PDB file of C-alpha atoms in Angstrom:
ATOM      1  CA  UNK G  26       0.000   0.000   0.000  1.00 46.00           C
ATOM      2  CA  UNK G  27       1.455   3.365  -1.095  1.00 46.00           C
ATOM      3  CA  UNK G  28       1.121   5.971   1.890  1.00 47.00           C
ATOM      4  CA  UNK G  29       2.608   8.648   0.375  1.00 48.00           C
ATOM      5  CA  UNK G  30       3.366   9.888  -3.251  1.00 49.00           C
ATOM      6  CA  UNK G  31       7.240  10.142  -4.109  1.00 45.00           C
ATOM      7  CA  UNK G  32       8.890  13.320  -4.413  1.00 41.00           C
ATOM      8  CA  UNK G  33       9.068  13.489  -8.111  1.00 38.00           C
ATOM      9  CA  UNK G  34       6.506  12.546 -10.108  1.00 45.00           C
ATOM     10  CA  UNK G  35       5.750  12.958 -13.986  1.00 45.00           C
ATOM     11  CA  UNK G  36       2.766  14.510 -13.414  1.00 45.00           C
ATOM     12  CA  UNK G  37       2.044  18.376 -13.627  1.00 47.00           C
ATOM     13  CA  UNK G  38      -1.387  19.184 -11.835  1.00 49.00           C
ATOM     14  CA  UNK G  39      -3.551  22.523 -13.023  1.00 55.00           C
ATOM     15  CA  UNK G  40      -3.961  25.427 -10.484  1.00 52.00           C
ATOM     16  CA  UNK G  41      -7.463  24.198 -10.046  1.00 53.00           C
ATOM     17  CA  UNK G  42      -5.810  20.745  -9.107  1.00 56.00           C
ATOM     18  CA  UNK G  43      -3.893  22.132  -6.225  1.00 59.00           C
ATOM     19  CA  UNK G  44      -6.539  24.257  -4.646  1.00 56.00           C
ATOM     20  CA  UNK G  45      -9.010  21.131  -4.638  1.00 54.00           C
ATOM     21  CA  UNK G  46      -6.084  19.018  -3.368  1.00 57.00           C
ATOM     22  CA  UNK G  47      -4.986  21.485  -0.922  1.00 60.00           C
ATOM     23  CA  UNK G  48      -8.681  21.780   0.414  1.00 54.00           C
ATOM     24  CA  UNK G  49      -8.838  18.075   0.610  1.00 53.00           C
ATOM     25  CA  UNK G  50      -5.221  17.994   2.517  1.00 55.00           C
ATOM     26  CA  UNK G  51      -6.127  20.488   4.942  1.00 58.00           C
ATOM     27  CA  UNK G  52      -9.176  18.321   6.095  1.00 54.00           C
ATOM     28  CA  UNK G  53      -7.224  15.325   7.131  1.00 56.00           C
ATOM     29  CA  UNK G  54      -3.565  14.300   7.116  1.00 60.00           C
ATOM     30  CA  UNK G  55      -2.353  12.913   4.115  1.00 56.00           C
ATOM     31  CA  UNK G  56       0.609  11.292   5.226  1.00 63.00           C
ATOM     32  CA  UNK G  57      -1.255   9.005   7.241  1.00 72.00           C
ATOM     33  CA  UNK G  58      -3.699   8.145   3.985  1.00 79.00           C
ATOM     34  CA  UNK G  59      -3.156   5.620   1.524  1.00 86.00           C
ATOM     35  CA  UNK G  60      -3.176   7.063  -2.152  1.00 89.00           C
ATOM     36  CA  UNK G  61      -3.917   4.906  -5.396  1.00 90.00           C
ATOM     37  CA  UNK G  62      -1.166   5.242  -8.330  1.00 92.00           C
ATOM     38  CA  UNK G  63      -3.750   6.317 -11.435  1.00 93.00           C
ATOM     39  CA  UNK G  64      -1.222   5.381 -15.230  1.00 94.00           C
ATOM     40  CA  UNK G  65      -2.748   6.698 -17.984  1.00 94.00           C
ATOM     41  CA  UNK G  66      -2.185   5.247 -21.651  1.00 94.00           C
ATOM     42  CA  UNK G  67       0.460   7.350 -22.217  1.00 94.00           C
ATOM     43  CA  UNK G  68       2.514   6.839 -19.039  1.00 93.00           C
ATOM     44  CA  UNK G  69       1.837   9.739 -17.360  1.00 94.00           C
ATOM     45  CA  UNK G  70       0.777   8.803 -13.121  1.00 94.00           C
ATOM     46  CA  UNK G  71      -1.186  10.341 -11.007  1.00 94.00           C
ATOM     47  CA  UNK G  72      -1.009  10.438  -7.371  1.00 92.00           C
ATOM     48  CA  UNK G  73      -4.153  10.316  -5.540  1.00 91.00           C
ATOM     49  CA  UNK G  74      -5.649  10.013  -2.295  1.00 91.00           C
ATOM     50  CA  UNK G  75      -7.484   6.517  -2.031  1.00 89.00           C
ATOM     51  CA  UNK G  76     -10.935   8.101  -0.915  1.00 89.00           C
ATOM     52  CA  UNK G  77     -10.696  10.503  -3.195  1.00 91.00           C
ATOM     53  CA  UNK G  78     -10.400   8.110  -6.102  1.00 90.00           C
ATOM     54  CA  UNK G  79     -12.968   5.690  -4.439  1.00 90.00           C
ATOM     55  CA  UNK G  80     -15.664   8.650  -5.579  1.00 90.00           C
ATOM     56  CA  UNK G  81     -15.474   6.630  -9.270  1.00 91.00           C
ATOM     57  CA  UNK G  82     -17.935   3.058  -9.056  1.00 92.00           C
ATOM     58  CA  UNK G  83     -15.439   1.959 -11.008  1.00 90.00           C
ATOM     59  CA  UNK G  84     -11.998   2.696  -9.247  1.00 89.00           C
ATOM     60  CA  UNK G  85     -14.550   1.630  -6.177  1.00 88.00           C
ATOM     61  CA  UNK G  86     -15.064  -2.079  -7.387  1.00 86.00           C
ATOM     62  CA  UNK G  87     -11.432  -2.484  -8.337  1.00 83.00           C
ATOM     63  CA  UNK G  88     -10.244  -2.199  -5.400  1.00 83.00           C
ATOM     64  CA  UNK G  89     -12.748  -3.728  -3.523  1.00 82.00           C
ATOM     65  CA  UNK G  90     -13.677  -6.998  -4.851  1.00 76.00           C
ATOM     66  CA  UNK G  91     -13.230 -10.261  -3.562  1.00 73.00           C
ATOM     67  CA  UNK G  92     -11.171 -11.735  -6.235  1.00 67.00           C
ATOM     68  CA  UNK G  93      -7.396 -11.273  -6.298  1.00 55.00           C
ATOM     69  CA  UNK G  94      -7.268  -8.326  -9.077  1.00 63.00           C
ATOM     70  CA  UNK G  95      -3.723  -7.126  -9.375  1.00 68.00           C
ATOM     71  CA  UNK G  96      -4.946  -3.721  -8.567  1.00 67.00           C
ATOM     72  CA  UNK G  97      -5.508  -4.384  -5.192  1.00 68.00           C
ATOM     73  CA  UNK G  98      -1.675  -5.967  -4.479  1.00 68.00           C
ATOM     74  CA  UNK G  99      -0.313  -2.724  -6.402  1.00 78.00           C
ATOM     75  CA  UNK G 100      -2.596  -0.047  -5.539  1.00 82.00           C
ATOM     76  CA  UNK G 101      -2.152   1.029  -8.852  1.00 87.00           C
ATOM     77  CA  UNK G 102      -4.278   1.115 -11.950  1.00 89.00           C
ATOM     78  CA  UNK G 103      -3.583   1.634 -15.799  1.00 90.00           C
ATOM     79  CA  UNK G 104      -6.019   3.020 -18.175  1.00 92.00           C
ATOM     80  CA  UNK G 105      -4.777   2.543 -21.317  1.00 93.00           C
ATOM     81  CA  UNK G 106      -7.996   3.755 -22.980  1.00 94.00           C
ATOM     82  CA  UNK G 107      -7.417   7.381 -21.175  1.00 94.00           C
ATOM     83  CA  UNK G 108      -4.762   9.756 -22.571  1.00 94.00           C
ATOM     84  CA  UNK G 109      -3.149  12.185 -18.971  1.00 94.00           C
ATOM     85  CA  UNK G 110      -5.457  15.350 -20.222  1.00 94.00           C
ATOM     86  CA  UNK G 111      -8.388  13.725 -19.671  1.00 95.00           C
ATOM     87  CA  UNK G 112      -7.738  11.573 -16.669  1.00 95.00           C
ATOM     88  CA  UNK G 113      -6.131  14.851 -15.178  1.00 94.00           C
ATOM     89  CA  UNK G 114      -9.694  16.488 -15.587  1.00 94.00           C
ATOM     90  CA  UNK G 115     -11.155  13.327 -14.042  1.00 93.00           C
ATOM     91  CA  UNK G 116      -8.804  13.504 -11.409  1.00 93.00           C
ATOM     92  CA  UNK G 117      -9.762  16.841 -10.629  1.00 93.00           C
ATOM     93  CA  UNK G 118     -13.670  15.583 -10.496  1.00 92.00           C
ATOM     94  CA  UNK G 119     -13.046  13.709  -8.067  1.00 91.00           C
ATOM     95  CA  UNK G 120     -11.534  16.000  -5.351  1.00 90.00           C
ATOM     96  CA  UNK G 121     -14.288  18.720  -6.630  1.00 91.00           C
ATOM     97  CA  UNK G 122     -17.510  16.161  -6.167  1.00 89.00           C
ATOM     98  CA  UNK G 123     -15.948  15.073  -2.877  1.00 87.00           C
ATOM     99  CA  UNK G 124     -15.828  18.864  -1.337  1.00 88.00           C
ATOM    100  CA  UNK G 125     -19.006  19.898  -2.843  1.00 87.00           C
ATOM    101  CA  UNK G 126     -20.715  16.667  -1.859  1.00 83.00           C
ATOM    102  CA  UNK G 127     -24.164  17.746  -0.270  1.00 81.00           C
ATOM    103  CA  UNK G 128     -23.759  21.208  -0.940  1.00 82.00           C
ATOM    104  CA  UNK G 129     -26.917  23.326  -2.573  1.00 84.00           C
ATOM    105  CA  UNK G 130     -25.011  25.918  -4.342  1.00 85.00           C
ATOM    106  CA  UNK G 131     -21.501  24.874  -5.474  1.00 82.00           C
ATOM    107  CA  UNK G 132     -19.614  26.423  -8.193  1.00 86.00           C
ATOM    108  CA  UNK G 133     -19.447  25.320 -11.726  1.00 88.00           C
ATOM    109  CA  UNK G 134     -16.533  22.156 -12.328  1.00 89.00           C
ATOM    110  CA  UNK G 135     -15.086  23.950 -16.189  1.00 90.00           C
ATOM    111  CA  UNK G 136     -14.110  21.644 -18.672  1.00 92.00           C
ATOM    112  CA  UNK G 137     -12.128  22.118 -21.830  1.00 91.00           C
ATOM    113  CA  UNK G 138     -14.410  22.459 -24.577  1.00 92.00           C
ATOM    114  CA  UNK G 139     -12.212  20.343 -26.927  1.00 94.00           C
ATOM    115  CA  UNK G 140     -12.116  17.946 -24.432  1.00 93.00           C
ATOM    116  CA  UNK G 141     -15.745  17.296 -23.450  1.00 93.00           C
ATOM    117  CA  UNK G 142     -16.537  14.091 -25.544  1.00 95.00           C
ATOM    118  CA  UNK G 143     -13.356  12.463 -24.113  1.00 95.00           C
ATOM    119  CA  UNK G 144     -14.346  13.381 -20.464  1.00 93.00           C
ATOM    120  CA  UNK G 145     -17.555  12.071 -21.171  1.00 93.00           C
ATOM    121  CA  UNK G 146     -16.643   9.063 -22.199  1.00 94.00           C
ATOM    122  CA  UNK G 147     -13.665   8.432 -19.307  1.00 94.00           C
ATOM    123  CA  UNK G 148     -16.623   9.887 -16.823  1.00 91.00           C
ATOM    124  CA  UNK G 149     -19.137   7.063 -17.769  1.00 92.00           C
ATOM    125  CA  UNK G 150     -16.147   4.367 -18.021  1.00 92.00           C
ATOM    126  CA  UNK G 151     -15.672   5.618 -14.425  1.00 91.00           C
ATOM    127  CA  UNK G 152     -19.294   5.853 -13.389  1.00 87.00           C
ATOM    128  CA  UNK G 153     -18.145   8.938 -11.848  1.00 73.00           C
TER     129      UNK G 153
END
């Protein structure tokens, strides 16, 4: 189980990113928290808290089922159906739905126009 993500990483997070993350941080301590190890098909790896990935059905039934998936002994998973741009913008959903969870009026998520049939696909893939 990964507790922490290394120093270095390939991946470059938005501004948007951060602030969720940081808001998401603040709330608990992150050392302490296992994180998930998110490859997308074209290498790039993400970094992310465990409960904040566990907001996807998907990521949710990987990790949880009683079969020995190789997830589970890695706590990593590849997409290789997902290029990083999109599963960055996923990534993102996922720390945004789990700080506005319950909330009546929460601020618009923005997503790339040029991106928004590939998000839409990776979101339903993800049952996010």
């Amino acid at each position: 189980m990964i507790r922490r993500p290394p120093r270095s990483t390939h991946c470059i997070s938005s501004a948007a990113s951060d602030v969720y993350k940081r808001q998401i941080m603040e709330s608990a301590n992150p050392l302490e928290e296992p994180y998930l190890k998110l490859k997308s098909s074209d290498g790039r790896v993400f970094y992310v808290l465990e409960r904040v990935a566990r907001t996807s059905k998907t990521i949710r039934t990987m990790m949880e089922s009683k079969g020995a998936m190789i997830e589970q002994s890695r706590n990593e998973i590849s997409f290789p159906d997902i290029r990083s741009d999109v599963l960055e913008i996923v990534v993102e959903y996922f720390y945004y739905k789990l700080l506005n969870e319950g909330k009546e009026n929460r601020e618009e998520f923005k997503i790339p126009a040029q991106l928004g049939l590939d998000v839409l696909v990776a979101s339903i893939y993800l049952q996010t």
